Short mmCIF file of C-alpha atoms in Angstrom, two decimals:
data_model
loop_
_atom_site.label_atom_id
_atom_site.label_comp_id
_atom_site.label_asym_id
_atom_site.label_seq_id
_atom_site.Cartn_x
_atom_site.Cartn_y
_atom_site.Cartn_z
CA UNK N 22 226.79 -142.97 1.06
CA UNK N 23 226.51 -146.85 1.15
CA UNK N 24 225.30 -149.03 -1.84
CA UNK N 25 222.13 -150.92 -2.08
CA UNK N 26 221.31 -152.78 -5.29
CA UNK N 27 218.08 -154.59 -6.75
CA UNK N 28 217.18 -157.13 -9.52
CA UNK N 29 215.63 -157.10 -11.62
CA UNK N 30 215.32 -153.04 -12.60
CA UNK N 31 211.66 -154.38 -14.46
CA UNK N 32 209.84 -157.39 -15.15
CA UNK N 33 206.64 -158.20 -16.59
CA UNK N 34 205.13 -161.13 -15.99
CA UNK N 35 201.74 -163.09 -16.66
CA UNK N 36 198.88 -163.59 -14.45
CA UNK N 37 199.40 -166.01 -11.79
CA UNK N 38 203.27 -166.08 -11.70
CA UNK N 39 205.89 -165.69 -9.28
CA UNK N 40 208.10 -163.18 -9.72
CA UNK N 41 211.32 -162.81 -6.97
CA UNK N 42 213.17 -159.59 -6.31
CA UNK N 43 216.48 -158.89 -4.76
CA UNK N 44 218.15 -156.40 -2.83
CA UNK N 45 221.92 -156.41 -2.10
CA UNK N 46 223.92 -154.15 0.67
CA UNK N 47 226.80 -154.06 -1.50
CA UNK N 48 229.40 -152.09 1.09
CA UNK N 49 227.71 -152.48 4.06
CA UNK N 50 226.09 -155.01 6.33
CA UNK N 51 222.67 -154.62 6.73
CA UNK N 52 220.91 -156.68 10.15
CA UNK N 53 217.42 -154.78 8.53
CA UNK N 54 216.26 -154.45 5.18
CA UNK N 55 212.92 -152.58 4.34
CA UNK N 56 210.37 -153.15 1.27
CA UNK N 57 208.34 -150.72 0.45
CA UNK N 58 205.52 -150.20 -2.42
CA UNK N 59 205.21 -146.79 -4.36
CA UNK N 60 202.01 -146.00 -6.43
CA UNK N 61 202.78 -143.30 -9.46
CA UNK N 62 203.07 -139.72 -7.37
CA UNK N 63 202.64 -141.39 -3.92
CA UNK N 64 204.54 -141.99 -1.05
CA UNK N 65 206.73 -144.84 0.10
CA UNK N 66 204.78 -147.41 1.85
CA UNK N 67 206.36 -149.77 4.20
CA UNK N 68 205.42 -153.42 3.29
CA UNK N 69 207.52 -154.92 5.84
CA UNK N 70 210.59 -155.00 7.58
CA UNK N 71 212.99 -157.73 6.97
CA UNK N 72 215.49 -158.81 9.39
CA UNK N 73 218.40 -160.99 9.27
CA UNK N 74 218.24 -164.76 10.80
CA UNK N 75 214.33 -163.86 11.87
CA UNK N 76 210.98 -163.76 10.14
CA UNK N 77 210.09 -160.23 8.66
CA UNK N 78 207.27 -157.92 10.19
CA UNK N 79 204.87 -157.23 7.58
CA UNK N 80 202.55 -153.93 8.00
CA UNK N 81 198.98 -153.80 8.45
CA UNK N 82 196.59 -154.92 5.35
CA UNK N 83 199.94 -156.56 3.81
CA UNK N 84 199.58 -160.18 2.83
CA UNK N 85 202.49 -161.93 4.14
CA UNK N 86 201.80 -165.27 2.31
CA UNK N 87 201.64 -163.29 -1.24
CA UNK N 88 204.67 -160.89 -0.52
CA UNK N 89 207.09 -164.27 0.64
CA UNK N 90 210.08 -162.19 2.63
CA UNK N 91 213.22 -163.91 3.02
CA UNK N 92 216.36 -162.21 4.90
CA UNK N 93 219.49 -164.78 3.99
CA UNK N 94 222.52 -162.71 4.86
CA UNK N 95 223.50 -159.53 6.08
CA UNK N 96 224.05 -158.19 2.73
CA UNK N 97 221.13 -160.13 0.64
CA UNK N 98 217.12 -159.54 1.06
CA UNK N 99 214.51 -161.29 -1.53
CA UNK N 100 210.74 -160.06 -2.03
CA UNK N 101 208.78 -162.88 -3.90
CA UNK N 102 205.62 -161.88 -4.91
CA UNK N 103 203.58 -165.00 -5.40
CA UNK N 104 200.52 -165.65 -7.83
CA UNK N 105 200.81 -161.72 -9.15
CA UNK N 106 197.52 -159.98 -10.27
CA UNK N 107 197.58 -157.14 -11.76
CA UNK N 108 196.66 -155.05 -8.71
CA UNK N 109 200.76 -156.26 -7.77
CA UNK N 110 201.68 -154.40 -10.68
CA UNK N 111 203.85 -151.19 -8.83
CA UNK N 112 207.54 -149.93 -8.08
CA UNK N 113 209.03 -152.02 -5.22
CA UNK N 114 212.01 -150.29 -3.46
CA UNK N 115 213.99 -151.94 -1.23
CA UNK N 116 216.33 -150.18 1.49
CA UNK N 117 219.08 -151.35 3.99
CA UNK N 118 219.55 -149.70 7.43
CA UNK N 119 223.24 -149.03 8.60
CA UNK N 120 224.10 -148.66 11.85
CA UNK N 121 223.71 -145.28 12.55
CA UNK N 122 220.22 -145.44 11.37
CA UNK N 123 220.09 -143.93 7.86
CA UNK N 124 218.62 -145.63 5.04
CA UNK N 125 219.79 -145.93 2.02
CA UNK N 126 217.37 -147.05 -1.07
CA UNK N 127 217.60 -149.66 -3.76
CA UNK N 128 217.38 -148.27 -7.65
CA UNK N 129 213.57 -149.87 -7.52
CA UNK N 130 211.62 -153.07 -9.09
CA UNK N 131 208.98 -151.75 -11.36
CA UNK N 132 206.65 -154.96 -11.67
CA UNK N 133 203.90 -154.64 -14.17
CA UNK N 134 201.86 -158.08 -14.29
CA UNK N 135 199.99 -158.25 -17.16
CA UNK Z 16 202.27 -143.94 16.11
CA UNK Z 17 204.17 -140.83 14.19
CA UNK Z 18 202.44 -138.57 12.03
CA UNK Z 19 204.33 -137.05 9.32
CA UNK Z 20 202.39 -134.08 7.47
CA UNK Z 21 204.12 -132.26 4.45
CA UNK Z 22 203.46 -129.08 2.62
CA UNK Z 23 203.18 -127.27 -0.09
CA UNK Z 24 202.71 -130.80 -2.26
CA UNK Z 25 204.04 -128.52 -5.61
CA UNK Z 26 206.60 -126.13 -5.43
CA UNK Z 27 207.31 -124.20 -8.60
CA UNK Z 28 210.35 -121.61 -8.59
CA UNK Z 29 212.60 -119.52 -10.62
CA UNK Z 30 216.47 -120.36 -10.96
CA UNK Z 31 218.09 -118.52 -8.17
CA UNK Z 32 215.34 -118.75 -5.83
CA UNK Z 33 214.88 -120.62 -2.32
CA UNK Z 34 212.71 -123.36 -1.87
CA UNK Z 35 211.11 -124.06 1.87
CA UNK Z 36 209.45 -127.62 2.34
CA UNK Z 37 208.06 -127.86 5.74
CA UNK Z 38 206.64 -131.32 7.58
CA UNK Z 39 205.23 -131.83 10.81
CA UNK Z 40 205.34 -134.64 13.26
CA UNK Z 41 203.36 -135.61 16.50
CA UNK Z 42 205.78 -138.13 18.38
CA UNK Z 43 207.84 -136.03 20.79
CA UNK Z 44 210.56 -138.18 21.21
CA UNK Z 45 211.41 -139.02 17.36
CA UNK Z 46 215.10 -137.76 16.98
CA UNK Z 47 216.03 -138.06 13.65
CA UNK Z 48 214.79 -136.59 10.69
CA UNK Z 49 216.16 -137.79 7.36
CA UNK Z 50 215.24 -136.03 3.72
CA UNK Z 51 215.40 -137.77 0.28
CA UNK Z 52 215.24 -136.54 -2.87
CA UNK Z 53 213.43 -138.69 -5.90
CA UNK Z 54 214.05 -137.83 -9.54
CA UNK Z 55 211.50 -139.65 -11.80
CA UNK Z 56 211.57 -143.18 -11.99
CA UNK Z 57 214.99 -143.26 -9.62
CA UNK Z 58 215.69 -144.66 -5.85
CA UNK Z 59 215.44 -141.68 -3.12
CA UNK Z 60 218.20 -140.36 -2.45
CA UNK Z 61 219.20 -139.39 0.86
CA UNK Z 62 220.48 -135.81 0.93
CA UNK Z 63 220.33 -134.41 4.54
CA UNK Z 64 219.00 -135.44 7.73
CA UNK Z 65 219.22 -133.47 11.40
CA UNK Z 66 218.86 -135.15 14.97
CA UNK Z 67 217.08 -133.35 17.76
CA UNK Z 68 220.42 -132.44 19.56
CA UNK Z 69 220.94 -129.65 17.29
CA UNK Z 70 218.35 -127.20 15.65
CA UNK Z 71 219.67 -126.74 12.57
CA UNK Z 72 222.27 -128.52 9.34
CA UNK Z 73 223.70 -127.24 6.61
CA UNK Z 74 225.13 -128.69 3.32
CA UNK Z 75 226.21 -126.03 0.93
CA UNK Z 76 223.03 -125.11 -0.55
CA UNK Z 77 220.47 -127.55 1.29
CA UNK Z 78 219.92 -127.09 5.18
CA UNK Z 79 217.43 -128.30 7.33
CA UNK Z 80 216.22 -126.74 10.26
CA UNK Z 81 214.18 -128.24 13.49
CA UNK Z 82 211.52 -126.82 15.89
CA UNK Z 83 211.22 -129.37 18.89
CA UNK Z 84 208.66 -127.49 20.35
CA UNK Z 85 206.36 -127.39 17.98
CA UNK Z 86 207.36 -130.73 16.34
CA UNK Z 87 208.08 -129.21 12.85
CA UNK Z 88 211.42 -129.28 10.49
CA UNK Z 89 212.08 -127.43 7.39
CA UNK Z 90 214.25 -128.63 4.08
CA UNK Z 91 215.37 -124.67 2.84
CA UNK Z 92 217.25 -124.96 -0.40
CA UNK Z 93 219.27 -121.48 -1.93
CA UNK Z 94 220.16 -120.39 -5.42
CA UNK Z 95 218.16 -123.11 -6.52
CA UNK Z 96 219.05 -124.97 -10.22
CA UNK Z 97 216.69 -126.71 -12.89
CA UNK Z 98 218.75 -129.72 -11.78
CA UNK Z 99 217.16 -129.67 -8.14
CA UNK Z 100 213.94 -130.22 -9.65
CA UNK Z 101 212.57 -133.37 -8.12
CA UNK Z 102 210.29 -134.71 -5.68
CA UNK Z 103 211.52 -134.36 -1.91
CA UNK Z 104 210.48 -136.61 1.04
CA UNK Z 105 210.86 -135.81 4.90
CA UNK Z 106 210.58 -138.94 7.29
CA UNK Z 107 210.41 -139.69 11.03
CA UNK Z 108 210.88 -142.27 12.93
CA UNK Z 109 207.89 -144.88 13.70
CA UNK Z 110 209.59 -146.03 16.71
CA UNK Z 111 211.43 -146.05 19.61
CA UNK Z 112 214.17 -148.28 17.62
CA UNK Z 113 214.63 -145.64 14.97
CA UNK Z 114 214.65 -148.28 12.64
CA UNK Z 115 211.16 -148.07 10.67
CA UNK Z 116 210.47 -144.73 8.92
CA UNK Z 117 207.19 -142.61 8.45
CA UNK Z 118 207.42 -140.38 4.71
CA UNK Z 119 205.53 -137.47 4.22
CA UNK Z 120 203.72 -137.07 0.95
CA UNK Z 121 206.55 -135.57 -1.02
CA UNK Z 122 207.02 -132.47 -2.17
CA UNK Z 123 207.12 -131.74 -6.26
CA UNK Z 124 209.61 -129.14 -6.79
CA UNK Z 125 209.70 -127.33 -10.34
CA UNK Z 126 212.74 -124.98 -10.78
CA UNK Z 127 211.94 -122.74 -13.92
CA UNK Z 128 215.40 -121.53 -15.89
#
């Protein structure tokens, strides 16, 4: 199956910090990246849907000015979560969509804001 | 919008056994039903998926089978191993682009040596 990578793997930050993540198609290009938010034993939830050359589509109850979404290249997505709280603190996973619709997931972000 | 429903939540088997995770759906025209598979603390992993033009895949020991009639599909995994312990997902599509997915709640499966 394709590659998708993400950095950092985990970061810990301070109240009130920035923190930016990034997800790479490595073998493929990718016109639409997903980021999704995964609470210990939960489900993936969709945070938005990032496309290339176009704002993203963030999902309902999802802050779009604290989760800053930026889609540079068909191969490069970036999640910046702005002034982090605690509440942030979670495993982020990215995934790329090739073009016969499968997804393939990043290794995961896990953010803990302290 | 889809509906994804997914049962049992915890699975616990013996080596050897089969495993059945079922999910439902409610959009009738969703055609493609991936499943991943999450160790702890890793990405999920995609490991089959099925489109509605045929009722039924198989991968070695993991197939999946679909009911279009009654919206349902089915992750069956033989001879299982400790190593398939995990927690499986089923997904739909959200809509008519295919592109954004709806996950069931996952599936933990326990495979007892």
């Amino acid at each position: 199956g394709a590659v998708v990578s993400q950095h950092p793997s985990r970061v810990i930050c301070k109240s009130g910090t920035s923190v930016k993540i990034e997800c790479r198609s490595l073998d493929f290009q990718a016109t639409t990246m997903f980021w999704y938010r995964q609470f210990p034993k939960k489900s993936l939830m969709l945070m938005a849907t990032s496309n290339e050359g176009s704002k993203a589509t963030y999902e309902q109850g999802v802050e779009k000015d604290k989760f800053l979404i930026n889609h540079a290249s068909l191969t490069l997505s970036t999640l910046t979560v702005t002034s982090a709280h605690p509440e942030d603190s979670s495993f982020y996973i990215c995934s790329a969509r090739d073009q016969i619709h499968e997804q393939f997931f990043g290794p995961g972000t896990r953010l803990t804001v302290l | 919008g889809e509906n994804v429903e997914q049962h049992p939540s915890t699975l616990s088997v013996q080596e050897g056994d089969s495993a059945v995770i079922k999910c439902t759906y409610s959009d009738s025209a969703s055609n493609y039903f991936p499943w991943y598979k999450q160790e702890l603390g890793k990405r999920p992993q995609l490991i089959i998926d099925i489109r509605s033009n045929v009722g039924e895949k198989k991968d070695q020991r993991i197939a999946v089978t679909l009911n279009k009639t009654a919206k349902h599909f089915s992750l069956h995994i033989t001879e299982t191993q400790p190593e398939d312990s995990a927690v499986y997902f089923c997904a739909a599509p959200r809509d008519t682009g295919f592109q954004k997915l709806v996950f069931g709640t996952g599936t933990r499966l326990l495979v007892s040596p």
